Amino acid sequence: MNKVLFVCLGNICRSPAGEAVLKSLTSGSDYLIDSAGTNGFHDGEKADHRMREAASRRGIDITSISRQIKAADLEEFDYILTMDNSNYANTVKLNPKYESKVHKFCQYLDSNFSDYNEVPDPYFGGDAGFELVLDLLENGCRNFLKQVK
Ligand code: 4NP
């Protein structure tokens, strides 16, 4: 069983989408997949409706409820995939002895996405930002699974 945690800032856009994309690619088997945010501002909320709608158009169902990451998550999960550099730094800081489990998601992207060192936060932008997040997540998650297998 591989335990994978996606991490972004609010846990309402990028990381719940990552969780849903990886779940759709694994059908749930052999993987425990979750997501969390480095801030707790949206605790208890569903994912942003724009993210849910964009995913739904690709046949991906985002069902997670926002929660804040905690230090114990770094002990619990095997792979902690952070969406941007700030998420990475804030996650490592929570429990530095597990730094080796914390990864920048963009390291898994194909070379045609090499312009992206971070998954851009779509929250304050338009629809294209949500589509880009899903393009990056679908590509990186496929490569992540190839590496883990
Ligand atoms: P996320 O996006 O980190 O991908 O969930 C954001 C959601 C909310 C806010 C920022 C980013 N916010 O400032 O409320």
CSV table of N, CA and C and ligand atoms in Angstrom, one decimal:
chain,number,residue,atom,x,y,z
A,1,MET,N,0.9,-1.2,0.0
A,1,MET,CA,0.0,0.0,0.0
A,1,MET,C,0.9,1.3,0.0
A,2,ASN,N,0.7,2.1,-1.0
A,2,ASN,CA,1.5,3.4,-1.1
A,2,ASN,C,0.5,4.5,-0.6
A,3,LYS,N,1.0,5.2,0.3
A,3,LYS,CA,0.2,6.4,0.8
A,3,LYS,C,0.7,7.7,0.3
A,4,VAL,N,-0.2,8.4,-0.5
A,4,VAL,CA,0.2,9.6,-1.2
A,4,VAL,C,-0.7,10.7,-0.7
A,5,LEU,N,0.0,11.8,-0.4
A,5,LEU,CA,-0.7,13.0,0.1
A,5,LEU,C,-0.3,14.2,-0.9
A,6,PHE,N,-1.3,14.8,-1.5
A,6,PHE,CA,-1.1,16.0,-2.3
A,6,PHE,C,-1.3,17.2,-1.4
A,7,VAL,N,-0.5,18.2,-1.6
A,7,VAL,CA,-0.5,19.4,-0.7
A,7,VAL,C,-0.5,20.7,-1.6
A,8,CYS,N,-1.4,21.6,-1.3
A,8,CYS,CA,-1.4,23.0,-1.9
A,8,CYS,C,-1.6,23.9,-0.7
A,9,LEU,N,-2.1,25.1,-1.1
A,9,LEU,CA,-2.3,26.2,0.0
A,9,LEU,C,-3.6,26.0,0.7
A,10,GLY,N,-4.7,26.0,-0.1
A,10,GLY,CA,-6.0,26.1,0.5
A,10,GLY,C,-6.7,24.7,0.5
A,11,ASN,N,-6.2,23.7,-0.2
A,11,ASN,CA,-6.8,22.4,-0.4
A,11,ASN,C,-8.2,22.5,-0.9
A,12,ILE,N,-8.4,23.5,-1.8
A,12,ILE,CA,-9.7,23.5,-2.5
A,12,ILE,C,-9.6,23.5,-4.1
A,13,CYS,N,-8.3,23.7,-4.6
A,13,CYS,CA,-8.2,23.7,-6.0
A,13,CYS,C,-7.2,22.6,-6.5
A,14,ARG,N,-5.9,22.9,-6.3
A,14,ARG,CA,-4.9,22.0,-6.9
A,14,ARG,C,-4.8,20.6,-6.2
A,15,SER,N,-4.6,20.6,-4.9
A,15,SER,CA,-4.4,19.3,-4.3
A,15,SER,C,-5.6,18.4,-4.3
A,16,PRO,N,-6.9,18.9,-4.1
A,16,PRO,CA,-8.0,17.9,-4.3
A,16,PRO,C,-8.1,17.4,-5.7
A,17,ALA,N,-7.7,18.2,-6.7
A,17,ALA,CA,-7.7,17.8,-8.1
A,17,ALA,C,-6.6,16.7,-8.2
A,18,GLY,N,-5.4,16.9,-7.6
A,18,GLY,CA,-4.4,15.9,-7.7
A,18,GLY,C,-4.9,14.6,-7.1
A,19,GLU,N,-5.5,14.7,-6.0
A,19,GLU,CA,-6.0,13.5,-5.3
A,19,GLU,C,-7.0,12.7,-6.2
A,20,ALA,N,-7.9,13.5,-6.8
A,20,ALA,CA,-8.9,12.8,-7.7
A,20,ALA,C,-8.3,12.3,-9.0
A,21,VAL,N,-7.3,13.0,-9.6
A,21,VAL,CA,-6.7,12.4,-10.8
A,21,VAL,C,-5.9,11.1,-10.5
A,22,LEU,N,-5.2,11.1,-9.4
A,22,LEU,CA,-4.4,9.9,-9.0
A,22,LEU,C,-5.4,8.8,-8.7
A,23,LYS,N,-6.5,9.1,-8.0
A,23,LYS,CA,-7.5,8.0,-7.7
A,23,LYS,C,-8.0,7.5,-9.0
A,24,SER,N,-8.3,8.4,-10.0
A,24,SER,CA,-8.9,7.9,-11.2
A,24,SER,C,-7.9,7.0,-12.0
A,25,LEU,N,-6.6,7.3,-11.8
A,25,LEU,CA,-5.6,6.5,-12.6
A,25,LEU,C,-5.3,5.1,-11.9
A,26,THR,N,-5.6,5.0,-10.6
A,26,THR,CA,-5.3,3.8,-9.8
A,26,THR,C,-6.5,3.0,-9.5
A,27,SER,N,-7.7,3.5,-9.7
A,27,SER,CA,-8.9,2.9,-9.3
A,27,SER,C,-8.9,2.6,-7.9
A,28,GLY,N,-8.1,3.3,-7.1
A,28,GLY,CA,-8.1,3.0,-5.6
A,28,GLY,C,-7.3,1.9,-5.2
A,29,SER,N,-6.8,1.0,-6.1
A,29,SER,CA,-6.1,-0.2,-5.7
A,29,SER,C,-4.7,0.1,-5.3
A,30,ASP,N,-4.3,-0.5,-4.2
A,30,ASP,CA,-2.9,-0.4,-3.7
A,30,ASP,C,-2.5,1.0,-3.3
A,31,TYR,N,-3.4,1.9,-3.4
A,31,TYR,CA,-3.0,3.3,-3.0
A,31,TYR,C,-4.0,3.9,-2.0
A,32,LEU,N,-3.5,4.5,-1.0
A,32,LEU,CA,-4.3,5.4,-0.2
A,32,LEU,C,-3.9,6.8,-0.5
A,33,ILE,N,-4.9,7.6,-1.0
A,33,ILE,CA,-4.6,8.9,-1.6
A,33,ILE,C,-5.5,10.0,-0.9
A,34,ASP,N,-4.8,11.1,-0.5
A,34,ASP,CA,-5.5,12.1,0.3
A,34,ASP,C,-4.9,13.5,-0.2
A,35,SER,N,-5.5,14.5,0.4
A,35,SER,CA,-4.9,15.9,0.1
A,35,SER,C,-5.1,16.8,1.3
A,36,ALA,N,-4.3,17.8,1.4
A,36,ALA,CA,-4.4,18.8,2.5
A,36,ALA,C,-3.8,20.1,2.0
A,37,GLY,N,-4.1,21.2,2.8
A,37,GLY,CA,-3.6,22.5,2.5
A,37,GLY,C,-2.7,23.0,3.6
A,38,THR,N,-1.8,23.8,3.3
A,38,THR,CA,-0.9,24.3,4.3
A,38,THR,C,-1.5,25.4,5.2
A,39,ASN,N,-2.6,26.0,4.7
A,39,ASN,CA,-3.4,26.9,5.6
A,39,ASN,C,-4.7,26.2,5.8
A,40,GLY,N,-5.4,26.6,6.9
A,40,GLY,CA,-6.7,26.0,7.2
A,40,GLY,C,-7.9,26.9,6.9
A,41,PHE,N,-7.7,27.8,6.0
A,41,PHE,CA,-8.7,28.8,5.7
A,41,PHE,C,-10.0,28.2,5.2
A,42,HIS,N,-9.9,27.1,4.5
A,42,HIS,CA,-11.1,26.6,3.9
A,42,HIS,C,-11.5,25.2,4.5
A,43,ASP,N,-11.1,25.0,5.7
A,43,ASP,CA,-11.4,23.8,6.4
A,43,ASP,C,-12.8,23.4,6.3
A,44,GLY,N,-13.1,22.2,6.0
A,44,GLY,CA,-14.5,21.7,6.0
A,44,GLY,C,-15.3,22.0,4.7
A,45,GLU,N,-14.6,22.8,3.8
A,45,GLU,CA,-15.3,23.1,2.5
A,45,GLU,C,-15.0,22.1,1.4
A,46,LYS,N,-16.0,22.0,0.5
A,46,LYS,CA,-15.8,21.2,-0.7
A,46,LYS,C,-14.8,22.0,-1.6
A,47,ALA,N,-14.2,21.3,-2.6
A,47,ALA,CA,-13.3,21.9,-3.5
A,47,ALA,C,-14.1,23.0,-4.3
A,48,ASP,N,-13.3,24.0,-4.7
A,48,ASP,CA,-13.8,25.1,-5.5
A,48,ASP,C,-14.7,24.6,-6.7
A,49,HIS,N,-15.8,25.2,-6.9
A,49,HIS,CA,-16.8,24.7,-7.9
A,49,HIS,C,-16.2,24.7,-9.3
A,50,ARG,N,-15.3,25.7,-9.6
A,50,ARG,CA,-14.7,25.8,-10.9
A,50,ARG,C,-13.7,24.6,-11.1
A,51,MET,N,-13.0,24.2,-10.0
A,51,MET,CA,-12.1,23.0,-10.1
A,51,MET,C,-12.9,21.7,-10.3
A,52,ARG,N,-14.0,21.7,-9.6
A,52,ARG,CA,-14.9,20.5,-9.7
A,52,ARG,C,-15.5,20.3,-11.1
A,53,GLU,N,-15.9,21.5,-11.6
A,53,GLU,CA,-16.5,21.5,-12.9
A,53,GLU,C,-15.5,21.1,-14.0
A,54,ALA,N,-14.4,21.7,-13.9
A,54,ALA,CA,-13.3,21.4,-14.9
A,54,ALA,C,-12.9,19.9,-14.9
A,55,ALA,N,-12.8,19.4,-13.7
A,55,ALA,CA,-12.5,17.9,-13.6
A,55,ALA,C,-13.6,17.1,-14.1
A,56,SER,N,-14.8,17.5,-13.8
A,56,SER,CA,-16.0,16.7,-14.2
A,56,SER,C,-16.1,16.6,-15.7
A,57,ARG,N,-15.7,17.7,-16.4
A,57,ARG,CA,-15.7,17.6,-17.9
A,57,ARG,C,-14.7,16.6,-18.4
A,58,ARG,N,-13.7,16.2,-17.6
A,58,ARG,CA,-12.8,15.1,-18.0
A,58,ARG,C,-13.2,13.8,-17.4
A,59,GLY,N,-14.3,13.7,-16.7
A,59,GLY,CA,-14.8,12.5,-16.1
A,59,GLY,C,-14.1,12.2,-14.8
A,60,ILE,N,-13.6,13.2,-14.1
A,60,ILE,CA,-13.0,13.0,-12.8
A,60,ILE,C,-13.8,13.7,-11.8
A,61,ASP,N,-14.1,12.9,-10.7
A,61,ASP,CA,-15.0,13.4,-9.6
A,61,ASP,C,-14.1,13.8,-8.4
A,62,ILE,N,-14.2,15.1,-8.1
A,62,ILE,CA,-13.5,15.6,-6.9
A,62,ILE,C,-14.5,15.6,-5.7
A,63,THR,N,-14.2,14.8,-4.7
A,63,THR,CA,-15.1,14.7,-3.6
A,63,THR,C,-14.5,15.1,-2.3
A,64,SER,N,-13.3,15.5,-2.2
A,64,SER,CA,-12.6,15.7,-0.9
A,64,SER,C,-13.1,17.0,-0.2
A,65,ILE,N,-12.9,17.0,1.1
A,65,ILE,CA,-13.3,18.1,1.9
A,65,ILE,C,-12.0,18.7,2.5
A,66,SER,N,-11.9,20.0,2.4
A,66,SER,CA,-10.6,20.7,2.8
A,66,SER,C,-10.2,20.4,4.2
A,67,ARG,N,-8.9,20.2,4.4
A,67,ARG,CA,-8.4,20.1,5.7
A,67,ARG,C,-6.9,20.6,5.7
A,68,GLN,N,-6.5,21.0,6.9
A,68,GLN,CA,-5.1,21.5,7.0
A,68,GLN,C,-4.1,20.3,7.2
A,69,ILE,N,-2.9,20.4,6.6
A,69,ILE,CA,-1.9,19.4,6.9
A,69,ILE,C,-1.4,19.5,8.3
A,70,LYS,N,-1.0,18.4,8.9
A,70,LYS,CA,-0.5,18.4,10.2
A,70,LYS,C,0.8,17.6,10.2
A,71,ALA,N,1.6,17.8,11.3
A,71,ALA,CA,3.0,17.2,11.3
A,71,ALA,C,2.9,15.7,11.2
A,72,ALA,N,1.9,15.1,11.8
A,72,ALA,CA,1.7,13.6,11.8
A,72,ALA,C,1.5,13.1,10.3
A,73,ASP,N,1.0,13.9,9.4
A,73,ASP,CA,0.9,13.5,8.0
A,73,ASP,C,2.2,13.1,7.4
A,74,LEU,N,3.3,13.8,7.8
A,74,LEU,CA,4.6,13.5,7.2
A,74,LEU,C,5.1,12.1,7.7
A,75,GLU,N,4.7,11.7,8.9
A,75,GLU,CA,5.0,10.3,9.4
A,75,GLU,C,4.2,9.3,8.6
A,76,GLU,N,2.9,9.6,8.5
A,76,GLU,CA,1.9,8.7,8.0
A,76,GLU,C,2.0,8.4,6.5
A,77,PHE,N,2.3,9.4,5.7
A,77,PHE,CA,2.3,9.2,4.2
A,77,PHE,C,3.7,8.9,3.7
A,78,ASP,N,3.7,8.1,2.6
A,78,ASP,CA,5.0,7.7,2.0
A,78,ASP,C,5.5,8.8,1.0
A,79,TYR,N,4.6,9.4,0.2
A,79,TYR,CA,4.9,10.4,-0.8
A,79,TYR,C,4.0,11.6,-0.5
A,80,ILE,N,4.7,12.7,-0.3
A,80,ILE,CA,4.0,14.0,-0.1
A,80,ILE,C,4.3,14.9,-1.3
A,81,LEU,N,3.3,15.1,-2.1
A,81,LEU,CA,3.5,15.8,-3.4
A,81,LEU,C,3.0,17.2,-3.3
A,82,THR,N,4.0,18.2,-3.3
A,82,THR,CA,3.6,19.6,-3.1
A,82,THR,C,3.5,20.3,-4.4
A,83,MET,N,2.5,21.2,-4.5
A,83,MET,CA,2.2,21.9,-5.8
A,83,MET,C,3.1,23.0,-6.1
A,84,ASP,N,3.6,23.8,-5.1
A,84,ASP,CA,4.5,24.9,-5.4
A,84,ASP,C,5.6,25.0,-4.4
A,85,ASN,N,6.6,25.9,-4.6
A,85,ASN,CA,7.7,26.0,-3.8
A,85,ASN,C,7.4,26.4,-2.3
A,86,SER,N,6.4,27.2,-2.2
A,86,SER,CA,6.0,27.7,-0.9
A,86,SER,C,5.3,26.5,-0.1
A,87,ASN,N,4.5,25.8,-0.8
A,87,ASN,CA,3.9,24.6,-0.2
A,87,ASN,C,5.0,23.6,0.3
A,88,TYR,N,6.0,23.4,-0.6
A,88,TYR,CA,7.1,22.5,-0.3
A,88,TYR,C,7.8,23.0,1.0
A,89,ALA,N,8.2,24.3,1.1
A,89,ALA,CA,8.9,24.8,2.2
A,89,ALA,C,8.1,24.6,3.5
A,90,ASN,N,6.8,25.0,3.4
A,90,ASN,CA,5.9,25.0,4.6
A,90,ASN,C,5.6,23.5,5.1
A,91,THR,N,5.6,22.6,4.1
A,91,THR,CA,5.4,21.2,4.5
A,91,THR,C,6.6,20.6,5.2
A,92,VAL,N,7.8,20.8,4.6
A,92,VAL,CA,9.0,20.3,5.2
A,92,VAL,C,9.2,20.9,6.6
A,93,LYS,N,8.9,22.2,6.8
A,93,LYS,CA,9.1,22.8,8.1
A,93,LYS,C,8.3,22.2,9.2
A,94,LEU,N,7.1,21.5,8.8
A,94,LEU,CA,6.3,20.9,9.8
A,94,LEU,C,6.9,19.8,10.5
A,95,ASN,N,7.8,19.1,9.8
A,95,ASN,CA,8.4,17.9,10.4
A,95,ASN,C,9.7,17.5,9.6
A,96,PRO,N,10.8,18.3,9.8
A,96,PRO,CA,11.9,18.3,8.9
A,96,PRO,C,12.6,16.9,8.8
A,97,LYS,N,12.4,16.0,9.8
A,97,LYS,CA,13.1,14.7,9.7
A,97,LYS,C,12.5,13.9,8.5
A,98,TYR,N,11.3,14.2,8.0
A,98,TYR,CA,10.7,13.5,6.9
A,98,TYR,C,10.9,14.2,5.6
A,99,GLU,N,11.9,15.1,5.5
A,99,GLU,CA,12.1,15.9,4.3
A,99,GLU,C,12.2,15.0,3.0
A,100,SER,N,12.8,13.8,3.2
A,100,SER,CA,13.0,13.0,2.0
A,100,SER,C,11.7,12.4,1.4
A,101,LYS,N,10.6,12.5,2.1
A,101,LYS,CA,9.3,12.0,1.6
A,101,LYS,C,8.6,13.2,0.9
A,102,VAL,N,9.1,14.4,1.0
A,102,VAL,CA,8.3,15.5,0.4
A,102,VAL,C,8.9,15.8,-0.9
A,103,HIS,N,8.1,15.9,-1.9
A,103,HIS,CA,8.5,16.1,-3.3
A,103,HIS,C,7.8,17.3,-4.0
A,104,LYS,N,8.5,17.9,-4.9
A,104,LYS,CA,7.8,18.9,-5.7
A,104,LYS,C,7.2,18.2,-6.9
A,105,PHE,N,5.8,18.3,-7.0
A,105,PHE,CA,5.1,17.6,-8.0
A,105,PHE,C,5.7,17.8,-9.4
A,106,CYS,N,6.1,19.0,-9.7
A,106,CYS,CA,6.6,19.3,-11.1
A,106,CYS,C,7.8,18.5,-11.5
A,107,GLN,N,8.5,17.8,-10.6
A,107,GLN,CA,9.6,17.0,-10.9
A,107,GLN,C,9.1,15.8,-11.8
A,108,TYR,N,7.8,15.4,-11.7
A,108,TYR,CA,7.3,14.3,-12.5
A,108,TYR,C,6.8,14.6,-13.9
A,109,LEU,N,6.9,15.9,-14.3
A,109,LEU,CA,6.3,16.3,-15.6
A,109,LEU,C,7.2,15.9,-16.7
A,110,ASP,N,6.6,15.6,-17.9
A,110,ASP,CA,7.3,15.4,-19.1
A,110,ASP,C,8.1,16.7,-19.5
A,111,SER,N,9.1,16.5,-20.4
A,111,SER,CA,9.9,17.6,-20.8
A,111,SER,C,9.1,18.7,-21.5
A,112,ASN,N,8.0,18.3,-22.1
A,112,ASN,CA,7.2,19.4,-22.8
A,112,ASN,C,6.5,20.3,-21.8
A,113,PHE,N,6.5,20.0,-20.6
A,113,PHE,CA,6.0,20.9,-19.5
A,113,PHE,C,7.2,21.5,-18.7
A,114,SER,N,8.4,21.5,-19.3
A,114,SER,CA,9.5,21.9,-18.5
A,114,SER,C,9.5,23.4,-18.1
A,115,ASP,N,8.6,24.2,-18.7
A,115,ASP,CA,8.4,25.6,-18.3
A,115,ASP,C,7.9,25.7,-16.9
A,116,TYR,N,7.3,24.6,-16.4
A,116,TYR,CA,6.6,24.6,-15.1
A,116,TYR,C,7.4,24.0,-14.0
A,117,ASN,N,7.9,24.8,-13.1
A,117,ASN,CA,8.5,24.4,-11.9
A,117,ASN,C,7.5,24.3,-10.7
A,118,GLU,N,6.4,24.9,-10.9
A,118,GLU,CA,5.3,24.9,-9.9
A,118,GLU,C,4.0,24.7,-10.6
A,119,VAL,N,3.0,24.1,-9.9
A,119,VAL,CA,1.6,24.1,-10.5
A,119,VAL,C,1.0,25.4,-10.1
A,120,PRO,N,0.7,26.3,-11.1
A,120,PRO,CA,0.2,27.6,-10.8
A,120,PRO,C,-1.1,27.6,-10.1
A,121,ASP,N,-1.2,28.5,-9.1
A,121,ASP,CA,-2.4,28.6,-8.3
A,121,ASP,C,-3.5,29.2,-9.2
A,122,PRO,N,-4.6,28.5,-9.5
A,122,PRO,CA,-5.7,29.0,-10.4
A,122,PRO,C,-6.7,29.9,-9.7
A,123,TYR,N,-6.6,30.0,-8.4
A,123,TYR,CA,-7.8,30.6,-7.6
A,123,TYR,C,-8.2,32.0,-8.1
A,124,PHE,N,-7.3,32.8,-8.4
A,124,PHE,CA,-7.6,34.2,-8.7
A,124,PHE,C,-7.7,34.4,-10.2
A,125,GLY,N,-7.6,33.4,-11.0
A,125,GLY,CA,-7.6,33.6,-12.5
A,125,GLY,C,-8.8,33.0,-13.1
A,126,GLY,N,-8.7,32.8,-14.5
A,126,GLY,CA,-9.9,32.4,-15.2
A,126,GLY,C,-9.9,30.9,-15.5
A,127,ASP,N,-10.8,30.4,-16.3
A,127,ASP,CA,-11.0,29.0,-16.6
A,127,ASP,C,-9.7,28.3,-17.1
A,128,ALA,N,-8.9,29.0,-17.9
A,128,ALA,CA,-7.8,28.4,-18.5
A,128,ALA,C,-6.8,27.9,-17.4
A,129,GLY,N,-6.8,28.5,-16.3
A,129,GLY,CA,-5.9,28.1,-15.2
A,129,GLY,C,-6.3,26.8,-14.6
A,130,PHE,N,-7.6,26.5,-14.6
A,130,PHE,CA,-8.0,25.2,-14.0
A,130,PHE,C,-7.7,24.1,-15.0
A,131,GLU,N,-7.9,24.4,-16.3
A,131,GLU,CA,-7.5,23.4,-17.3
A,131,GLU,C,-6.0,23.1,-17.3
A,132,LEU,N,-5.2,24.1,-17.1
A,132,LEU,CA,-3.8,23.9,-17.0
A,132,LEU,C,-3.4,23.0,-15.8
A,133,VAL,N,-4.0,23.3,-14.7
A,133,VAL,CA,-3.8,22.5,-13.5
A,133,VAL,C,-4.1,21.0,-13.8
A,134,LEU,N,-5.2,20.8,-14.5
A,134,LEU,CA,-5.5,19.4,-14.8
A,134,LEU,C,-4.6,18.8,-15.8
A,135,ASP,N,-4.1,19.5,-16.8
A,135,ASP,CA,-3.2,19.0,-17.7
A,135,ASP,C,-1.9,18.6,-17.0
A,136,LEU,N,-1.4,19.5,-16.1
A,136,LEU,CA,-0.2,19.2,-15.4
A,136,LEU,C,-0.4,18.0,-14.5
A,137,LEU,N,-1.5,17.9,-13.8
A,137,LEU,CA,-1.7,16.8,-12.9
A,137,LEU,C,-1.8,15.5,-13.6
A,138,GLU,N,-2.5,15.5,-14.7
A,138,GLU,CA,-2.7,14.2,-15.4
A,138,GLU,C,-1.4,13.7,-15.9
A,139,ASN,N,-0.5,14.6,-16.4
A,139,ASN,CA,0.8,14.2,-16.9
A,139,ASN,C,1.7,13.7,-15.8
A,140,GLY,N,1.8,14.5,-14.8
A,140,GLY,CA,2.7,14.2,-13.6
A,140,GLY,C,2.2,12.9,-12.9
A,141,CYS,N,1.0,12.8,-12.7
A,141,CYS,CA,0.5,11.6,-12.0
A,141,CYS,C,0.8,10.3,-12.8
A,142,ARG,N,0.7,10.3,-14.1
A,142,ARG,CA,1.0,9.1,-14.9
A,142,ARG,C,2.5,8.8,-14.7
A,143,ASN,N,3.3,9.8,-14.8
A,143,ASN,CA,4.8,9.6,-14.6
A,143,ASN,C,5.1,9.2,-13.2
A,144,PHE,N,4.4,9.7,-12.2
A,144,PHE,CA,4.6,9.3,-10.8
A,144,PHE,C,4.4,7.8,-10.7
A,145,LEU,N,3.3,7.4,-11.2
A,145,LEU,CA,2.9,5.9,-11.1
A,145,LEU,C,3.9,5.1,-11.8
A,146,LYS,N,4.5,5.5,-12.9
A,146,LYS,CA,5.5,4.7,-13.6
A,146,LYS,C,6.8,4.6,-12.7
A,147,GLN,N,7.1,5.7,-12.0
A,147,GLN,CA,8.3,5.7,-11.1
A,147,GLN,C,8.1,4.8,-9.9
A,148,VAL,N,6.9,4.9,-9.3
A,148,VAL,CA,6.6,4.1,-8.1
A,148,VAL,C,6.5,2.6,-8.3
A,149,LYS,N,6.0,2.3,-9.4
A,149,LYS,CA,5.7,0.8,-9.7
A,149,LYS,C,7.0,0.1,-9.8
B,1,4NP,P1,-5.3,25.9,-3.8
B,1,4NP,O1,-5.8,27.4,-4.3
B,1,4NP,O2,-4.1,26.2,-2.9
B,1,4NP,O3,-4.9,25.3,-5.1
B,1,4NP,O4,-6.4,25.3,-3.1
B,1,4NP,C1,-6.1,28.4,-3.4
B,1,4NP,C2,-7.3,28.4,-2.8
B,1,4NP,C3,-7.7,29.5,-1.9
B,1,4NP,C4,-6.8,30.5,-1.8
B,1,4NP,C5,-5.6,30.5,-2.4
B,1,4NP,C6,-5.2,29.4,-3.2
B,1,4NP,N1,-7.1,31.6,-0.9
B,1,4NP,O5,-6.4,32.6,-0.9
B,1,4NP,O6,-8.2,31.6,-0.3
